[in-house]
mmCIF file of C-alpha atoms in Angstrom:
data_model
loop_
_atom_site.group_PDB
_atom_site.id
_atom_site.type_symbol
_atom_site.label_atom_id
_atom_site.label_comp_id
_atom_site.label_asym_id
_atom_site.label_seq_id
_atom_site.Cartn_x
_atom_site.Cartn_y
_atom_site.Cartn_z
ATOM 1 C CA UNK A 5 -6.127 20.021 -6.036
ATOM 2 C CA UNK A 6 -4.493 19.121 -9.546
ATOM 3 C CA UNK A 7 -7.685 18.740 -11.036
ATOM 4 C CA UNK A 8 -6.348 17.976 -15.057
ATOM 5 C CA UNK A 9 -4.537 14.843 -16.318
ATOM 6 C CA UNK A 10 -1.270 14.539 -16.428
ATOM 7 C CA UNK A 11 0.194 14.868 -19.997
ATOM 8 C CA UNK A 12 3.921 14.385 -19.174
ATOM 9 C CA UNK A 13 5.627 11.198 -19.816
ATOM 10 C CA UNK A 14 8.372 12.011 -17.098
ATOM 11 C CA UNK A 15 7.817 9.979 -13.686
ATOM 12 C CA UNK A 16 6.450 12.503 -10.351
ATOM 13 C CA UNK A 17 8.905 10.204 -8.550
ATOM 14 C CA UNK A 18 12.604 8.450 -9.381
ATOM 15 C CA UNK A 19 15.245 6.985 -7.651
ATOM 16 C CA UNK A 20 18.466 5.607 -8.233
ATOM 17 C CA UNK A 21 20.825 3.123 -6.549
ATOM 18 C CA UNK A 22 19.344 5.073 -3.299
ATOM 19 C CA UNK A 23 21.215 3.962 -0.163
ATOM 20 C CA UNK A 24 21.923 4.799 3.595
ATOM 21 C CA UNK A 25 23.023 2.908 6.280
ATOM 22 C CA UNK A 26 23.156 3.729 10.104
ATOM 23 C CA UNK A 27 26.178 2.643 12.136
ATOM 24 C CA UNK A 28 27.209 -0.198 9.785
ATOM 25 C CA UNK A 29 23.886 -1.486 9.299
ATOM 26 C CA UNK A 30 22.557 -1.098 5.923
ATOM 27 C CA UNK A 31 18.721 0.344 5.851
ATOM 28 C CA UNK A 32 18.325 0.042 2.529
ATOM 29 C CA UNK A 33 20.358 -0.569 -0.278
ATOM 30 C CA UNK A 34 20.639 0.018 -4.041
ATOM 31 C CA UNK A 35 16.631 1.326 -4.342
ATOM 32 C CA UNK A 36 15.566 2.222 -7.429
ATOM 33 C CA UNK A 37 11.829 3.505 -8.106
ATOM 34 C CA UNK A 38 9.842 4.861 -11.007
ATOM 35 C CA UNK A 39 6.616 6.205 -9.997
ATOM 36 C CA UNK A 40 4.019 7.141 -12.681
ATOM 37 C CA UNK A 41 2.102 10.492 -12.425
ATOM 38 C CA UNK A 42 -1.174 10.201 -10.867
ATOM 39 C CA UNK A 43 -1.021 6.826 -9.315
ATOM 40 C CA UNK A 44 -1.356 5.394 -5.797
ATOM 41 C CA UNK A 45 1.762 3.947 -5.468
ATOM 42 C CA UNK A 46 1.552 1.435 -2.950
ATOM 43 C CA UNK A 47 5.233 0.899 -0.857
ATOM 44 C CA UNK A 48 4.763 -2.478 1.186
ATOM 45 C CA UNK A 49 6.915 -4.115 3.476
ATOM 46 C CA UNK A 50 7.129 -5.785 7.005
ATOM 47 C CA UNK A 51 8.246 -3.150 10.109
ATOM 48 C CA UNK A 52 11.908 -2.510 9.883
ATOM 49 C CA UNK A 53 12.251 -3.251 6.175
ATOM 50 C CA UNK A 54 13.497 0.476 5.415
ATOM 51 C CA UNK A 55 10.376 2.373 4.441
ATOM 52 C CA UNK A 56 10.605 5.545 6.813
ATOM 53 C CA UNK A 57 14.262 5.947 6.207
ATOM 54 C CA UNK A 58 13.345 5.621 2.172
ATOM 55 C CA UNK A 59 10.668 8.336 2.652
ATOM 56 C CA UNK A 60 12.906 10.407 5.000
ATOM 57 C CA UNK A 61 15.589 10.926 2.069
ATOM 58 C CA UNK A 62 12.423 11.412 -0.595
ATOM 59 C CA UNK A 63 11.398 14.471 1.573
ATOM 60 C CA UNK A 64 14.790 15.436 2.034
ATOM 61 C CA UNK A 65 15.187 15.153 5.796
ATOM 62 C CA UNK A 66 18.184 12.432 6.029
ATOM 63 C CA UNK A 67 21.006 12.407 3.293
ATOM 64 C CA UNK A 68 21.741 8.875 1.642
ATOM 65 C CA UNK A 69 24.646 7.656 1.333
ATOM 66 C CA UNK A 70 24.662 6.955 -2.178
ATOM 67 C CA UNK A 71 22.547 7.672 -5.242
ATOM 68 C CA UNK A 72 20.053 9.918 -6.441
ATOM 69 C CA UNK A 73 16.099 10.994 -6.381
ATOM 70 C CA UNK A 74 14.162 13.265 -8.612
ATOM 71 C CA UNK A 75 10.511 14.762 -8.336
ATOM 72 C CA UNK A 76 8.663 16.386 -10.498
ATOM 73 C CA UNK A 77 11.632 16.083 -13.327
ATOM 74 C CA UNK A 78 14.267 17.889 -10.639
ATOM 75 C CA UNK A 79 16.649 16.342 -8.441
ATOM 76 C CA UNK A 80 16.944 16.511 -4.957
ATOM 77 C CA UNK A 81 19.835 18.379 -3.315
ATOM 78 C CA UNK A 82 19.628 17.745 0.864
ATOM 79 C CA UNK A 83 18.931 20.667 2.661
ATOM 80 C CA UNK A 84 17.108 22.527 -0.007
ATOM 81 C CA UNK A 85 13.970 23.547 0.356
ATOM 82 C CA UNK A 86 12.705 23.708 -3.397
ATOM 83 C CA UNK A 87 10.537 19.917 -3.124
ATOM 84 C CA UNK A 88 7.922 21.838 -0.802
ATOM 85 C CA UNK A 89 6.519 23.357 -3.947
ATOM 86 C CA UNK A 90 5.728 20.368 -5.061
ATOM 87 C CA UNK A 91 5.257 17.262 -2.161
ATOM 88 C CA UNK A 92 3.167 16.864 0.759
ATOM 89 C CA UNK A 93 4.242 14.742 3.749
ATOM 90 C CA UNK A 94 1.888 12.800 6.138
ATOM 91 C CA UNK A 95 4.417 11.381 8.813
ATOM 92 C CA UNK A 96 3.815 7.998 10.795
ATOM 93 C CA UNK A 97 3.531 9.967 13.871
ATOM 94 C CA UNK A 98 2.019 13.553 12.816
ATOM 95 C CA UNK A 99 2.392 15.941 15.618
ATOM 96 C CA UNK A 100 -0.419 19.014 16.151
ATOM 97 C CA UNK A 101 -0.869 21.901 18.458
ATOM 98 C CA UNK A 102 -3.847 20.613 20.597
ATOM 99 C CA UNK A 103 -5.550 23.709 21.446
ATOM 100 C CA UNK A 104 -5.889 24.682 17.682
ATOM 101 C CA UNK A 105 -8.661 23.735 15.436
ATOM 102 C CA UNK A 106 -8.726 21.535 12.063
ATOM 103 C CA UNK A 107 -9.295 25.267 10.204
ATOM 104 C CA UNK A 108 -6.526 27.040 12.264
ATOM 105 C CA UNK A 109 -3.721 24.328 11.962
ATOM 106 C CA UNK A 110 -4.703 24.010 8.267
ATOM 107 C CA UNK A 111 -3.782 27.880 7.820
ATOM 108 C CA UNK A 112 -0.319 27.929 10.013
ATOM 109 C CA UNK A 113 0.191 25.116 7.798
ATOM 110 C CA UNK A 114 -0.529 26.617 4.222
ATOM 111 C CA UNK A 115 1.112 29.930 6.055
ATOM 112 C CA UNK A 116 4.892 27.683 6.452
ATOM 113 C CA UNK A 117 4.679 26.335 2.880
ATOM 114 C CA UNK A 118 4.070 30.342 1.597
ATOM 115 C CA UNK A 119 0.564 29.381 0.116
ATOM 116 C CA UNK A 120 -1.326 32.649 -1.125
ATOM 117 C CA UNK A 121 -3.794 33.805 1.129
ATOM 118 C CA UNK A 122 -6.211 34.270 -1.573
ATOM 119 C CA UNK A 123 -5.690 30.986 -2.207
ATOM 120 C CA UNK A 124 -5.878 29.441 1.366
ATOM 121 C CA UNK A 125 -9.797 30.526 1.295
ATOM 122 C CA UNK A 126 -10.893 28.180 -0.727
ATOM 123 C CA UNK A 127 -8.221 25.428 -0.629
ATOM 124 C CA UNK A 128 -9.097 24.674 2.914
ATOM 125 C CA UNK A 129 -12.635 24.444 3.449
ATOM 126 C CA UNK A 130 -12.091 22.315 0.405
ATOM 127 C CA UNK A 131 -9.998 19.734 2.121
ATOM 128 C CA UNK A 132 -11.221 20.031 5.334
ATOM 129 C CA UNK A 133 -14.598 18.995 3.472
ATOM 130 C CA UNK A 134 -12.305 16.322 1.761
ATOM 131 C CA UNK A 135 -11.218 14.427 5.055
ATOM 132 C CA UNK A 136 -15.227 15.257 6.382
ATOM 133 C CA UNK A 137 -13.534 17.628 9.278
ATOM 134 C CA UNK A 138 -15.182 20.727 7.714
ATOM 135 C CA UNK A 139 -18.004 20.656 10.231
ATOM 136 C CA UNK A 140 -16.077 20.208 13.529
ATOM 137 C CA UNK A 141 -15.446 23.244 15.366
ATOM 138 C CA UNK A 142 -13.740 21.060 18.390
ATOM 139 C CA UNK A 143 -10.169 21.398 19.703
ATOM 140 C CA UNK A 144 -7.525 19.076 18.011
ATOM 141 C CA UNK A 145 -6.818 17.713 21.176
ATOM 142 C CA UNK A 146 -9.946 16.551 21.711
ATOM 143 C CA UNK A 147 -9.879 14.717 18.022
ATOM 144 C CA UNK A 148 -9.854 10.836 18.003
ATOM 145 C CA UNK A 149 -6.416 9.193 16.115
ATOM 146 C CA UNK A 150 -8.585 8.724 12.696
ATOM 147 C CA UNK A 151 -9.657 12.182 13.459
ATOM 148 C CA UNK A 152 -5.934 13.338 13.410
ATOM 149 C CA UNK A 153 -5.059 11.360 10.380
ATOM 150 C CA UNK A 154 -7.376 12.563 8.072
ATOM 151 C CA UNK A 155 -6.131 16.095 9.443
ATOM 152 C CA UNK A 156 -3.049 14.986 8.845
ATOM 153 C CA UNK A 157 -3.927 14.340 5.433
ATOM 154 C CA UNK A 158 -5.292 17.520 4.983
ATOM 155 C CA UNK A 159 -2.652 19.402 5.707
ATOM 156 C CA UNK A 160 -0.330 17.123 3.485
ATOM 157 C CA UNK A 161 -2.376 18.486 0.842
ATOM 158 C CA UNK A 162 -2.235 22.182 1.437
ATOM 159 C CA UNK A 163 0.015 23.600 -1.049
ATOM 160 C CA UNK A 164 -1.669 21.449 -3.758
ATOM 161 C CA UNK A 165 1.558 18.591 -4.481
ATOM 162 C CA UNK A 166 2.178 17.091 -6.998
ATOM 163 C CA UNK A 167 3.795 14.095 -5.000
ATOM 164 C CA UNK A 168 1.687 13.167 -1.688
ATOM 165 C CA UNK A 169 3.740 10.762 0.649
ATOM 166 C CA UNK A 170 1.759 8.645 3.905
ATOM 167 C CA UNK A 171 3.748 6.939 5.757
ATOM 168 C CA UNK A 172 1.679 4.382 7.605
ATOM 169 C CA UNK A 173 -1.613 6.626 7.411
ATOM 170 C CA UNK A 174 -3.990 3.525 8.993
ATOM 171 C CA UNK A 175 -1.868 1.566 10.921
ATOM 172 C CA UNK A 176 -2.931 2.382 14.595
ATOM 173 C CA UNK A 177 -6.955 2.561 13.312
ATOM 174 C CA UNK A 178 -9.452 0.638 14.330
ATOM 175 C CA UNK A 179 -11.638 -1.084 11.204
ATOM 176 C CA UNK A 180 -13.516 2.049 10.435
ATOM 177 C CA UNK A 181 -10.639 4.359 11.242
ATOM 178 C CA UNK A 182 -8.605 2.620 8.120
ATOM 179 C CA UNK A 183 -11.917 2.599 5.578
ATOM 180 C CA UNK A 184 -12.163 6.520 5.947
ATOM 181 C CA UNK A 185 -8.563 6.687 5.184
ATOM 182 C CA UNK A 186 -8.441 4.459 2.486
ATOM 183 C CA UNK A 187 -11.464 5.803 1.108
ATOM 184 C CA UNK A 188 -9.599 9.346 1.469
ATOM 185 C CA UNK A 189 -6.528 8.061 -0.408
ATOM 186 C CA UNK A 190 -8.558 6.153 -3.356
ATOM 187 C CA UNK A 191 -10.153 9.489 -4.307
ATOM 188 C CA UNK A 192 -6.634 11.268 -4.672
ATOM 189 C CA UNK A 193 -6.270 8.801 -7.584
ATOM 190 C CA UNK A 194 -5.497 10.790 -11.049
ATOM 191 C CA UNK A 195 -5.271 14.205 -8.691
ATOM 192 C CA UNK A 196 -1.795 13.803 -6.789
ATOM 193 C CA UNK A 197 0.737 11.083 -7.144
ATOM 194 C CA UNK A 198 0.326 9.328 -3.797
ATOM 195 C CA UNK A 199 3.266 7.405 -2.339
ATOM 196 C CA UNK A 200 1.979 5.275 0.035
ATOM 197 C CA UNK A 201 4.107 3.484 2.637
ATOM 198 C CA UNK A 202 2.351 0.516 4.791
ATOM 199 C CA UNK A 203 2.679 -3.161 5.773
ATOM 200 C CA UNK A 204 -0.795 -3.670 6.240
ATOM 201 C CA UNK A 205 -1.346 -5.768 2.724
ATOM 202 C CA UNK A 206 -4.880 -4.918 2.365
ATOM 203 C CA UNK A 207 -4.745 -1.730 2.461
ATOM 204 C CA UNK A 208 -2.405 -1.780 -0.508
ATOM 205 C CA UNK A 209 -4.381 -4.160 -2.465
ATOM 206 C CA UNK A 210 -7.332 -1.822 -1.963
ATOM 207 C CA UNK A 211 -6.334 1.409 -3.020
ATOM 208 C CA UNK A 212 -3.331 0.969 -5.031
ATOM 209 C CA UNK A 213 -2.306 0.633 -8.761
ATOM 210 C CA UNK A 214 0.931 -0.164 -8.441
ATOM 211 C CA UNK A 215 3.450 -1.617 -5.458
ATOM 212 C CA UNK A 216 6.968 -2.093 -4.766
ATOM 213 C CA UNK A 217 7.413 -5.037 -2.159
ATOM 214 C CA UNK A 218 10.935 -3.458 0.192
ATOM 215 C CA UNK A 219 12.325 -6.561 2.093
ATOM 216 C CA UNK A 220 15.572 -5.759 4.688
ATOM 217 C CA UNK A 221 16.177 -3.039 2.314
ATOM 218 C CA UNK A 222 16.067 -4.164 -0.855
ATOM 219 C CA UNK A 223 13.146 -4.042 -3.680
ATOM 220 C CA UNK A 224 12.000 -7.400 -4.369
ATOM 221 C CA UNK A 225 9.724 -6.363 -7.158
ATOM 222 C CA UNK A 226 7.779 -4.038 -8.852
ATOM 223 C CA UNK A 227 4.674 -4.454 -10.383
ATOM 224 C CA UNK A 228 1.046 -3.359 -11.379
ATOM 225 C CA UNK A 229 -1.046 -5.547 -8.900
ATOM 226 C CA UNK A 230 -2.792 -7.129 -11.928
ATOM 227 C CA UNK A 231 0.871 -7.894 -13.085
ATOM 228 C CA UNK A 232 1.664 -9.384 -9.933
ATOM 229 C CA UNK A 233 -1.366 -11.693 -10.064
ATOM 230 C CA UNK A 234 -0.510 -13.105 -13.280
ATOM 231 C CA UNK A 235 3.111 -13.444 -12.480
ATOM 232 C CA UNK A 236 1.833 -15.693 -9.483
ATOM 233 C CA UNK A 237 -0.757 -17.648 -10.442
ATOM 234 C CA UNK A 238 -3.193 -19.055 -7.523
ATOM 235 C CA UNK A 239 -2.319 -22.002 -5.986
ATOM 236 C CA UNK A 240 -5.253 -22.808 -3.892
ATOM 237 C CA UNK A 241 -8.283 -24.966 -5.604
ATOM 238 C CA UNK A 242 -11.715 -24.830 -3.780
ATOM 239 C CA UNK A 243 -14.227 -28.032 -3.781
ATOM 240 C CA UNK A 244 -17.326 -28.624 -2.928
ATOM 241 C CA UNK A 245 -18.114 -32.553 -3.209
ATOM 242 C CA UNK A 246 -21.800 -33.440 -3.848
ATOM 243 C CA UNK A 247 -21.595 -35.997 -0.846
ATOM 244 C CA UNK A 248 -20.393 -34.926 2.823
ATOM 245 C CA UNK A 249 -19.555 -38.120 3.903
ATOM 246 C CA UNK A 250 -16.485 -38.664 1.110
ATOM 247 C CA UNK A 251 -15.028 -35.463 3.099
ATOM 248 C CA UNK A 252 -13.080 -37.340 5.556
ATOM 249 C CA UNK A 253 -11.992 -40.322 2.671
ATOM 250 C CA UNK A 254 -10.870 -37.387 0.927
ATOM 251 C CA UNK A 255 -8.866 -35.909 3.701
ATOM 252 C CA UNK A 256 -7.238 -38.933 4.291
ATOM 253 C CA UNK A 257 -6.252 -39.291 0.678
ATOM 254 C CA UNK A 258 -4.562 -35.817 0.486
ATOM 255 C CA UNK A 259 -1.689 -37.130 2.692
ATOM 256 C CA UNK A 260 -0.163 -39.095 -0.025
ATOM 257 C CA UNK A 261 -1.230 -37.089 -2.781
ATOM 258 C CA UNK A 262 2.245 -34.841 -3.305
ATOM 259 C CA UNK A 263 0.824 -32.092 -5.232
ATOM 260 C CA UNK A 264 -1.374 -31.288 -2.460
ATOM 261 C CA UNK A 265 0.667 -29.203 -0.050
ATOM 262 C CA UNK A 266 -2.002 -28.522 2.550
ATOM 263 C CA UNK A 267 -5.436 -29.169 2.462
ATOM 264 C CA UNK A 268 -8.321 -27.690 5.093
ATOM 265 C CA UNK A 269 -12.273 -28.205 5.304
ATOM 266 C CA UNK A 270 -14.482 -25.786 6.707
ATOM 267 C CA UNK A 271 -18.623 -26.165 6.462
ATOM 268 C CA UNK A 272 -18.421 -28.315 3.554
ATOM 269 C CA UNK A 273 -15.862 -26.720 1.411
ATOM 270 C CA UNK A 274 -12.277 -28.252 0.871
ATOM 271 C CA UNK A 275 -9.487 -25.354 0.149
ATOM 272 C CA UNK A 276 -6.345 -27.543 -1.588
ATOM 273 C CA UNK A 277 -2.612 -25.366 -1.428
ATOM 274 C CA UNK A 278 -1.229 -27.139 -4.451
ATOM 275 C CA UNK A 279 2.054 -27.113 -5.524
ATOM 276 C CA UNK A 280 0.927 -26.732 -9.538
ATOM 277 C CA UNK A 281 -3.163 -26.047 -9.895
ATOM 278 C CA UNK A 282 -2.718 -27.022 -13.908
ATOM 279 C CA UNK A 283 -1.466 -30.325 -12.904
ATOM 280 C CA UNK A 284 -4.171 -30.331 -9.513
ATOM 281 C CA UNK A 285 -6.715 -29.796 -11.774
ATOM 282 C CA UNK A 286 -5.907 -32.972 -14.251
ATOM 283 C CA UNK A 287 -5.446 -34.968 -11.072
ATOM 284 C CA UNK A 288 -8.787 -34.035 -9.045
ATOM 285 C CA UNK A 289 -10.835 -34.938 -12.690
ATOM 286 C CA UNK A 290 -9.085 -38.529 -12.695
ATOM 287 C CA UNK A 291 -9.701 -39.004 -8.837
ATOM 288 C CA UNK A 292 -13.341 -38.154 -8.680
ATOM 289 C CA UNK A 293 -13.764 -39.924 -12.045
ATOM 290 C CA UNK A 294 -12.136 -43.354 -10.303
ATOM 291 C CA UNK A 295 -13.995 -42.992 -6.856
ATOM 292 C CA UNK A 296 -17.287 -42.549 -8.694
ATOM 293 C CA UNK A 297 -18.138 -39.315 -6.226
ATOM 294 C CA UNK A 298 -19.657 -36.082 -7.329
ATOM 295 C CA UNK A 299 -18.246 -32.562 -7.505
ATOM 296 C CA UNK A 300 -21.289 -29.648 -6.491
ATOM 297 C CA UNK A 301 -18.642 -27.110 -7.627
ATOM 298 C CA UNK A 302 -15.494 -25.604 -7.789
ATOM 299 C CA UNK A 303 -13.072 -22.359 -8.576
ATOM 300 C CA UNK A 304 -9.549 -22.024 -8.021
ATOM 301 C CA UNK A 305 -8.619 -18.889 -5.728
ATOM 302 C CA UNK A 306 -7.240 -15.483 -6.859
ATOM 303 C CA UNK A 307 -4.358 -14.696 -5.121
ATOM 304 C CA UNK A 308 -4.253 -12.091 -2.655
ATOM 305 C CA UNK A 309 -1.463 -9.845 -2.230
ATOM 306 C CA UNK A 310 -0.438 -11.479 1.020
ATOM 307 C CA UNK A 311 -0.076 -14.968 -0.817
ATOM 308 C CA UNK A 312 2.643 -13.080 -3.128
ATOM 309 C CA UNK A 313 4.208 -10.984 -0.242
ATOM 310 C CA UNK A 314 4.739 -14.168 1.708
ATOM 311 C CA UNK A 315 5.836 -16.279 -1.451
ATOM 312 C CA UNK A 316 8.202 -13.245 -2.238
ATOM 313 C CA UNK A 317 10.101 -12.901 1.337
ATOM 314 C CA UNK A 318 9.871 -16.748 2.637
ATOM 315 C CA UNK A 319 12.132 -17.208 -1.285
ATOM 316 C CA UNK A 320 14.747 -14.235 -0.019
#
């Protein structure tokens, strides 16, 4: 594993203007990425928005049609094979050879990608340890799916990248399934530059520093997820009234109150959508203040990544 810093200012990952199309239809269009050394890069999007054909050309299996990538400060030429030096691939789909074990796929793996063998010895107890495989002496075929991923992981990781891409890694998991990933992934952080592709929004808000948000084939945005949060402020205002009983009054009220856009209660606690919280908040002081009621508390909401994934494709 790339155990120093990285001192380079350079980007592990660019793009530029990177498009292909299939059969007239345009998968994505115009993409251009900048992907800091050592960061989990977090590549979101609904199904069909153009991720797998995006990290398809980064790998160098499928040509685009126009523009240009660049790891590790070299561009990519299709059909060349110099990028395995320096990327590991986890697909959405990884296939194995059933009747091997974790230890014997990892070395036909680290034997394709011409990794020393004096080198192999330690590198893969080391990441079978990693992905917590290095005690299971069991078949592959008899592996569960989060078994296989975090194989799958492992294997990605073989000839030490520099550039790690996942391409869905958790989507098929059950709960604990996608925590062992995730908790796999977060602990690459400042080792390998992790590109990771998923439209499961927690997941991203979990383990990544940074996202891109792909829509129909086109980059929305780019951001630092704390950038993101204070480029869309919350709209949602939680309240908790002193008095139960001015719930319903209040309820009622909200239909002709226009800066409320929705408004739910659940055990007590009011959750206001508003369409501008500074302005919410001014207007919640003067209406408690004129029906003489109480407030017990209240906070206004951080948005989540969802709220700015769905506020980001609903306005395309």
């Amino acid at each position: 594993m790339n155990s120093s810093p990285y001192t380079s200012s350079d980007f592990a990952l660019e793009t530029n203007s990177l498009s292909k199309s299939f059969h007239r239809m345009m998968a994505v269009e115009n993409l251009s990425l900048q992907v800091p050394y050592g960061s989990v890069y977090g590549f979101l999007g609904p199904n069909g928005a153009g991720k797998t054909t995006t990290i398809k050309m980064l790998m160098g299996l499928t040509k685009p049609d126009h523009g240009w990538i660049r790891i590790c400060g070299k561009m990519m030429i299709f059909g060349h094979r110099f990028q395995r030096r320096h990327v590991g691939f986890l697909p959405d789909v990884p296939n194995f050879y059933d009747w091997m074990t974790a230890k014997e796929f990892m070395f036909l793996s680290a034997h394709l990608l011409s990794v020393p063998d004096e080198v192999v010895k330690n590198r893969i107890p080391e990441l079978l340890a990693l992905v917590g495989l290095d005690r299971v002496k069991k078949r592959i075929g008899s592996f569960s799916r989060g078994m296989k991923q975090r194989l799958g992981i492992a294997q990605a990781l073989v000839n030490d990248p520099k550039v790690i891409f996942l391409d869905e890694p958790s989507s098929a998991l059950d709960p604990i399934g996608r925590k062992e990933i995730m908790n796999i992934v977060s602990s690459l952080a400042g080792k390998t530059t992790v590109f990771f592709s998923t439209h499961i929004l927690s997941d991203i808000e979990r383990v990544c520093n940074r996202v891109v948000i792909l829509h129909k084939g086109h980059k929305m945005l780019e951001e630092s997820i704390i950038e993101l949060k204070e480029k869309f402020p919350s709209r949602t205002i939680q309240l908790e009234l002193t008095q139960k009983e001015h719930i319903s009054s209040f309820l009622s009220d909200a239909a002709s109150m226009g800066w409320i856009e929705k408004v739910e209660e659940k055990d007590g606690l009011l959750s206001l959508l508003v369409n501008d919280s500074d302005f919410a908040q001014n207007e919640i002081v003067s209406y408690l203040y004129e029906k003489g009621w109480g407030l017990r508390k209240w906070w206004i909401q951080e948005p989540t990544l969802e709220d700015i994934f769905m506020h980001v494709v609903k306005d395309s």
